[in-house]
Coordinates of N, CA and C in Angstrom, one line a residue:
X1 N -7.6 13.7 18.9 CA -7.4 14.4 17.6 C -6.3 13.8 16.8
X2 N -5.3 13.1 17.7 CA -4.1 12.5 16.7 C -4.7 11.2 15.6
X3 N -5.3 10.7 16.5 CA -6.0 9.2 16.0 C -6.7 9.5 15.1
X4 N -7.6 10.4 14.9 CA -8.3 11.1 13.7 C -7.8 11.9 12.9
X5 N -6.4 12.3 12.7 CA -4.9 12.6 11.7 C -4.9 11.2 11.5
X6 N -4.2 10.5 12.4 CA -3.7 9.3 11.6 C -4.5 8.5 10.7
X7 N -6.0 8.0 11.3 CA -6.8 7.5 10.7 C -7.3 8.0 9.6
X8 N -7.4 9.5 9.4 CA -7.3 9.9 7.5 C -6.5 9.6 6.8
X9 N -4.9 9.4 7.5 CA -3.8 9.1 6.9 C -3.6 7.8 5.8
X10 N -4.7 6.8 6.9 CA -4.2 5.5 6.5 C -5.4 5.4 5.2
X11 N -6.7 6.0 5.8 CA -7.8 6.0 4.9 C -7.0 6.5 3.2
X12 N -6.4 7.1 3.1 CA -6.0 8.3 2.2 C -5.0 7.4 1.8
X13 N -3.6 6.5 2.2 CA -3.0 5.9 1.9 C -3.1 4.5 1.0
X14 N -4.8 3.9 1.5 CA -5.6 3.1 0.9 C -6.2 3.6 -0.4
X15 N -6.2 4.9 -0.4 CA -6.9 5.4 -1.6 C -5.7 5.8 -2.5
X16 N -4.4 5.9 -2.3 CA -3.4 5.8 -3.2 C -3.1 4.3 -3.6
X17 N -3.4 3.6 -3.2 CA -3.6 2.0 -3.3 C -4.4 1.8 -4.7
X18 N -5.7 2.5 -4.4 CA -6.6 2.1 -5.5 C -6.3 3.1 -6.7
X19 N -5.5 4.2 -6.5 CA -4.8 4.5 -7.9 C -4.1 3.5 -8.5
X20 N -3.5 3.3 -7.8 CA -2.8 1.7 -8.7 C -3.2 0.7 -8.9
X21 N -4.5 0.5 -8.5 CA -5.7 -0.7 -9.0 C -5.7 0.2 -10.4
X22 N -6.3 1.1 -10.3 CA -6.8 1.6 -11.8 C -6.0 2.3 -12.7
X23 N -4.8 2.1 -12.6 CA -3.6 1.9 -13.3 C -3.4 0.6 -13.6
X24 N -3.6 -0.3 -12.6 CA -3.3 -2.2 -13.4 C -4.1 -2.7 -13.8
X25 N -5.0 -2.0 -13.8 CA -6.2 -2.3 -14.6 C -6.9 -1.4 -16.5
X26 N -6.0 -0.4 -16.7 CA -5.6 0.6 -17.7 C -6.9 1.2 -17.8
X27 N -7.3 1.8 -16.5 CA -8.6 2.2 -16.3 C -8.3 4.0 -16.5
X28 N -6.8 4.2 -16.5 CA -6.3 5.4 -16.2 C -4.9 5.1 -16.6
X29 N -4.1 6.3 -16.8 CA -2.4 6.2 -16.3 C -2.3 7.2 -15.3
X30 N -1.4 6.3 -14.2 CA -0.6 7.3 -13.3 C 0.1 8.4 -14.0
X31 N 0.9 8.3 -14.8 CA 1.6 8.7 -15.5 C 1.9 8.6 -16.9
X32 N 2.2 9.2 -17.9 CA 2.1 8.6 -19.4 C 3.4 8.0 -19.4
X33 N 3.4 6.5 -20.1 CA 4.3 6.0 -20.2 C 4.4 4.7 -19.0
X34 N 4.0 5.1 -18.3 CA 4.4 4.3 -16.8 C 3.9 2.7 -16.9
X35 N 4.4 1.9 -17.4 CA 4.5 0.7 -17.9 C 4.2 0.0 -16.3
X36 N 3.8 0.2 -15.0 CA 4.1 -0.8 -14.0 C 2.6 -1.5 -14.0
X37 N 2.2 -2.4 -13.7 CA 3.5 -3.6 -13.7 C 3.5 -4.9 -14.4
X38 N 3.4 -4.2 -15.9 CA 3.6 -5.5 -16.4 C 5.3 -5.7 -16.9
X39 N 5.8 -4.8 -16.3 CA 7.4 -5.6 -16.3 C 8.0 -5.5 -15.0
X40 N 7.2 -6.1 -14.1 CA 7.7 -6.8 -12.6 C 8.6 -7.9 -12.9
X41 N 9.8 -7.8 -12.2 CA 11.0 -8.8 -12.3 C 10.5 -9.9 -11.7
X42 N 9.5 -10.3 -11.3 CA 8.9 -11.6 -11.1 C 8.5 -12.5 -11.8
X43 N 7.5 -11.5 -12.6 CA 5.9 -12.0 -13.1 C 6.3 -12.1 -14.9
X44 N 7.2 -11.0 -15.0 CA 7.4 -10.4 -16.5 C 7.6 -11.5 -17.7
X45 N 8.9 -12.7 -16.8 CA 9.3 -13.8 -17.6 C 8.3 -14.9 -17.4
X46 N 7.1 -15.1 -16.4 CA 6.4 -16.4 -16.5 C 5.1 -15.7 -17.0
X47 N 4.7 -14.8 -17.4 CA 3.2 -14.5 -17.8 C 3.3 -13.2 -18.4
X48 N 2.2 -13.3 -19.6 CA 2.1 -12.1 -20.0 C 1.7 -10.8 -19.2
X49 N 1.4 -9.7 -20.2 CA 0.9 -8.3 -19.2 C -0.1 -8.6 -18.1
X50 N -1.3 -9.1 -19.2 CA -2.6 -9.2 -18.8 C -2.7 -9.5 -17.4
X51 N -2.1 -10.9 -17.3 CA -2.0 -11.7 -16.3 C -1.2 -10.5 -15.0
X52 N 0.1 -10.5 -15.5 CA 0.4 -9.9 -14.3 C -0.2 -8.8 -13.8
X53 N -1.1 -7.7 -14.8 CA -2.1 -6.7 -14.4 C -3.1 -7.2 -13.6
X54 N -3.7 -8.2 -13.8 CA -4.7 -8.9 -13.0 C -4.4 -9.5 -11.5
X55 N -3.0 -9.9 -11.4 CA -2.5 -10.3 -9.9 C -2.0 -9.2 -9.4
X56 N -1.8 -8.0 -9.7 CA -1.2 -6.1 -9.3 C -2.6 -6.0 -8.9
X57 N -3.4 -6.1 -9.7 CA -4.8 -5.1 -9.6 C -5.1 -5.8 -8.0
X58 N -5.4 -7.0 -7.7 CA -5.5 -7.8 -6.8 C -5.5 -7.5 -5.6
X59 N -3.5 -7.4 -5.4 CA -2.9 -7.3 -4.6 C -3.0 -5.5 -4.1
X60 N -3.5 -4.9 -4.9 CA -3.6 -2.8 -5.0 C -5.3 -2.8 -4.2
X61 N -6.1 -3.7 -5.0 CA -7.7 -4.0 -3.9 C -7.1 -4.0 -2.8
X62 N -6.6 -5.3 -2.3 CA -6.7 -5.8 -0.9 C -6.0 -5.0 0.0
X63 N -4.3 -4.3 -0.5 CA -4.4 -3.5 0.3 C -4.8 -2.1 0.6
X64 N -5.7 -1.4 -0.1 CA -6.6 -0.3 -0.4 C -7.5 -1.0 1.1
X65 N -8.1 -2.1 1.1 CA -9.3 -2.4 1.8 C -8.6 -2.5 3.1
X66 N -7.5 -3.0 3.3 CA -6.5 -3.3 4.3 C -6.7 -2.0 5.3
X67 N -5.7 -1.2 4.7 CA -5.7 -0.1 4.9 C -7.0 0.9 5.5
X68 N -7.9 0.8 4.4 CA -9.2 2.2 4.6 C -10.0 0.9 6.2
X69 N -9.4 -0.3 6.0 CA -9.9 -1.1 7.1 C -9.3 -0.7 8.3
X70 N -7.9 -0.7 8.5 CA -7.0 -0.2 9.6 C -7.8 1.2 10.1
X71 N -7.5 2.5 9.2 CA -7.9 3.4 9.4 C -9.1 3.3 10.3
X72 N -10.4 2.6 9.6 CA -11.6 2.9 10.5 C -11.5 2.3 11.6
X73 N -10.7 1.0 11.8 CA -10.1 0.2 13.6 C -9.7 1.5 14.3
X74 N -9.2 1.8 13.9 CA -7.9 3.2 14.8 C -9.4 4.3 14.8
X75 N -10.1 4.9 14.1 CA -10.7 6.0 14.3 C -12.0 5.3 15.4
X76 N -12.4 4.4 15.5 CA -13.1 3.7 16.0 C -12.7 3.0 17.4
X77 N -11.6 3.7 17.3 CA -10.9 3.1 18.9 C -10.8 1.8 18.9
X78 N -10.9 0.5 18.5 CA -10.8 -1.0 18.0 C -9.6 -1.0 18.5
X79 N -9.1 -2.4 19.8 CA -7.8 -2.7 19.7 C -7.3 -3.8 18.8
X80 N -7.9 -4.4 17.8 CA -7.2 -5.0 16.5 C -6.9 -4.4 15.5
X81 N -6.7 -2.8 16.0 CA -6.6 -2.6 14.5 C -5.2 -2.6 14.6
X82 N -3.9 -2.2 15.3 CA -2.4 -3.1 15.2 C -2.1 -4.2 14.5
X83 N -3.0 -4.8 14.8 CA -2.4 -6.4 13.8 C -2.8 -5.9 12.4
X84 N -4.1 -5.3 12.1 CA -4.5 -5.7 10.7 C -3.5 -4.3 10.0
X85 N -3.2 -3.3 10.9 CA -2.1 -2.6 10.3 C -0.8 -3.2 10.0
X86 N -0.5 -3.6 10.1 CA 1.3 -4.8 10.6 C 1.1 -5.6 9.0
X87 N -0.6 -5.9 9.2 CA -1.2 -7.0 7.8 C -0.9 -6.1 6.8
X88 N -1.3 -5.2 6.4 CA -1.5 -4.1 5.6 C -0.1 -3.8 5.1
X89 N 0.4 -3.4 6.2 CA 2.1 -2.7 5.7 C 2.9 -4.3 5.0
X90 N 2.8 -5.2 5.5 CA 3.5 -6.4 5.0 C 2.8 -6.8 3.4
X91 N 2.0 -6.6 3.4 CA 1.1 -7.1 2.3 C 1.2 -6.3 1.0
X92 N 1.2 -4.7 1.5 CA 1.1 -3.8 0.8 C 3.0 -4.0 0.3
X93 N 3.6 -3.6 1.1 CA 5.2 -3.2 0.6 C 5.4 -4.7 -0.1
X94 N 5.3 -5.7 0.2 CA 5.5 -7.4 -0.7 C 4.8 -7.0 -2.3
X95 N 3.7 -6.6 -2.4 CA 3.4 -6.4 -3.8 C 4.3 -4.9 -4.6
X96 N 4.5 -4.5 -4.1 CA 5.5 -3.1 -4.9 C 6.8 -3.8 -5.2
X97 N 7.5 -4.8 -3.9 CA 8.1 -5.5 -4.6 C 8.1 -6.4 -5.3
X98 N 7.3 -7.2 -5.7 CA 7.3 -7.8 -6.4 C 7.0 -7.7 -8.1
X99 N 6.4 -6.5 -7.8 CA 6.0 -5.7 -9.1 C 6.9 -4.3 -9.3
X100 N 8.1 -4.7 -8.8 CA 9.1 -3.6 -9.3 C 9.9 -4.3 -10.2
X101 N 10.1 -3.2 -10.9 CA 11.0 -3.7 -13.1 C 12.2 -3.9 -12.1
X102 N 13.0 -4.4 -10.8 CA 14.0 -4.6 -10.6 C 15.5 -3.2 -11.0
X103 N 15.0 -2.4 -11.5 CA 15.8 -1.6 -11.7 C 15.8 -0.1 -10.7
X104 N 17.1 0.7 -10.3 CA 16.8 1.8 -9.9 C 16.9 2.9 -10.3
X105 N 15.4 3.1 -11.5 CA 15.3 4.0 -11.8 C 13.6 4.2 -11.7
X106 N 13.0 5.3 -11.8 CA 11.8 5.4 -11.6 C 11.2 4.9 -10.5
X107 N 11.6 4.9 -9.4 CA 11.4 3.8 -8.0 C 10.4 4.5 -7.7
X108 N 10.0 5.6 -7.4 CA 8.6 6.6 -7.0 C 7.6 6.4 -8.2
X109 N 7.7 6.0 -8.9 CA 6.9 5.1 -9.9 C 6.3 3.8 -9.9
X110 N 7.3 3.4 -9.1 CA 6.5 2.0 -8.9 C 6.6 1.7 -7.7
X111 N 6.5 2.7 -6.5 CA 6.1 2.3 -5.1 C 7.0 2.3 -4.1
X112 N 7.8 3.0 -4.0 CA 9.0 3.0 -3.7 C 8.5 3.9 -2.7
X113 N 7.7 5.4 -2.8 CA 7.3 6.1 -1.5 C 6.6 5.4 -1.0
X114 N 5.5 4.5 -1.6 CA 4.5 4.0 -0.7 C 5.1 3.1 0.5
X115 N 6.3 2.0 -0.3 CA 7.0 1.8 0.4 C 7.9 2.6 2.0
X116 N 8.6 3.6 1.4 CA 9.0 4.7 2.3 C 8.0 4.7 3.8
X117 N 7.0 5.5 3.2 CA 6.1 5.5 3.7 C 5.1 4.4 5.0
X118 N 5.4 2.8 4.6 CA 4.9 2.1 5.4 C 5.9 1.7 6.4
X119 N 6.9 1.4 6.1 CA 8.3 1.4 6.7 C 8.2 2.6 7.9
X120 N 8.1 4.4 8.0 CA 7.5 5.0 8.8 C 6.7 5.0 9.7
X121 N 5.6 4.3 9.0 CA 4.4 4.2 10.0 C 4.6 3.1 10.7
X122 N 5.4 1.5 10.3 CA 5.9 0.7 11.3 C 6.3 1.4 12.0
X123 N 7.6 2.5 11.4 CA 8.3 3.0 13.2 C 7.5 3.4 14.1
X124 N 6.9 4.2 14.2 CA 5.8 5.0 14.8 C 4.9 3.7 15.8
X125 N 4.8 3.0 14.8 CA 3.0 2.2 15.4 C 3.8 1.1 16.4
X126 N 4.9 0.8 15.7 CA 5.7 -0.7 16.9 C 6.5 0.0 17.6
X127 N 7.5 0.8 17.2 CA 8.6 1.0 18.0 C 8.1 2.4 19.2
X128 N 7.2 3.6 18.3 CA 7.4 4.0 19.4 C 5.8 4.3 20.2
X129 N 5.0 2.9 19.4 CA 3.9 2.6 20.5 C 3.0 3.8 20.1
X130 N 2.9 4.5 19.0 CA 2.2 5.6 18.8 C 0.9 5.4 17.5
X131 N -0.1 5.8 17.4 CA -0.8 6.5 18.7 C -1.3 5.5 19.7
X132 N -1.8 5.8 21.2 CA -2.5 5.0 21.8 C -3.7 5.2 22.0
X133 N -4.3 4.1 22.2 CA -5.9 4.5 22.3 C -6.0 4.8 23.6
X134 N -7.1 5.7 23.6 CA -7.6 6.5 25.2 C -8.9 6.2 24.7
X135 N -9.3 4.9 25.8 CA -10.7 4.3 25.5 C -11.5 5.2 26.5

């Protein structure tokens, strides 16, 4: 029963992912106003919006697929799905940073819980070995 909690978790986690594809993509707004991420303290000074919406949108796919990918490893009993989770969290939290305006304000705006969030599930999945599969 846990494994199929957590496995919605990640599924669902993935799908807050693709809010922010269709947010960098101005398919929607998260929020009115919510400029992310075309003024990422990375991307902001070497390329315009466009561009940087197009490498956010990207980076918001892959970990969406990452993720709804993990999830079905874990609900499917799969022992790779640890690594491609580990892939996921690294992958996922690198793009919020990189596409954060650098400032601390609005941080739950531009990924800061998702961040929170994967940071948690590290603890849980490496440190304290949870959940395990019962093949």
């Amino acid at each position: 029963m846990v494994m199929i909690i957590v496995s919605i978790f990640l599924w669902l986690h993935g799908v807050v992912h693709l809010l922010y594809f269709g947010h960098s993509q101005k398919l929607f707004e998260l929020q009115p106003g919510l400029i992310w991420p075309e003024n990422s303290w990375l991307f902001s000074s070497l390329m315009n919006g466009d561009k940087t919406r197009l490498i956010a949108s990207a980076f918001m796919l892959i970990s969406a697929i990452v993720f709804i990918f993990t999830g079905t490893g874990l609900f499917l009993k799969q022992t790779w799905w640890r690594a491609i989770f580990i892939f996921a969290i690294a992958f996922s939290s690198l793009a919020y940073l990189i596409f954060w305006n650098g400032k601390l304000e609005q941080l739950p705006d531009q990924g800061f819980i998702g961040i929170l969030i994967n940071l948690s599930l590290l603890f849980f999945i490496l440190i304290l070995k949870w959940p395990t599969l019962q093949l």
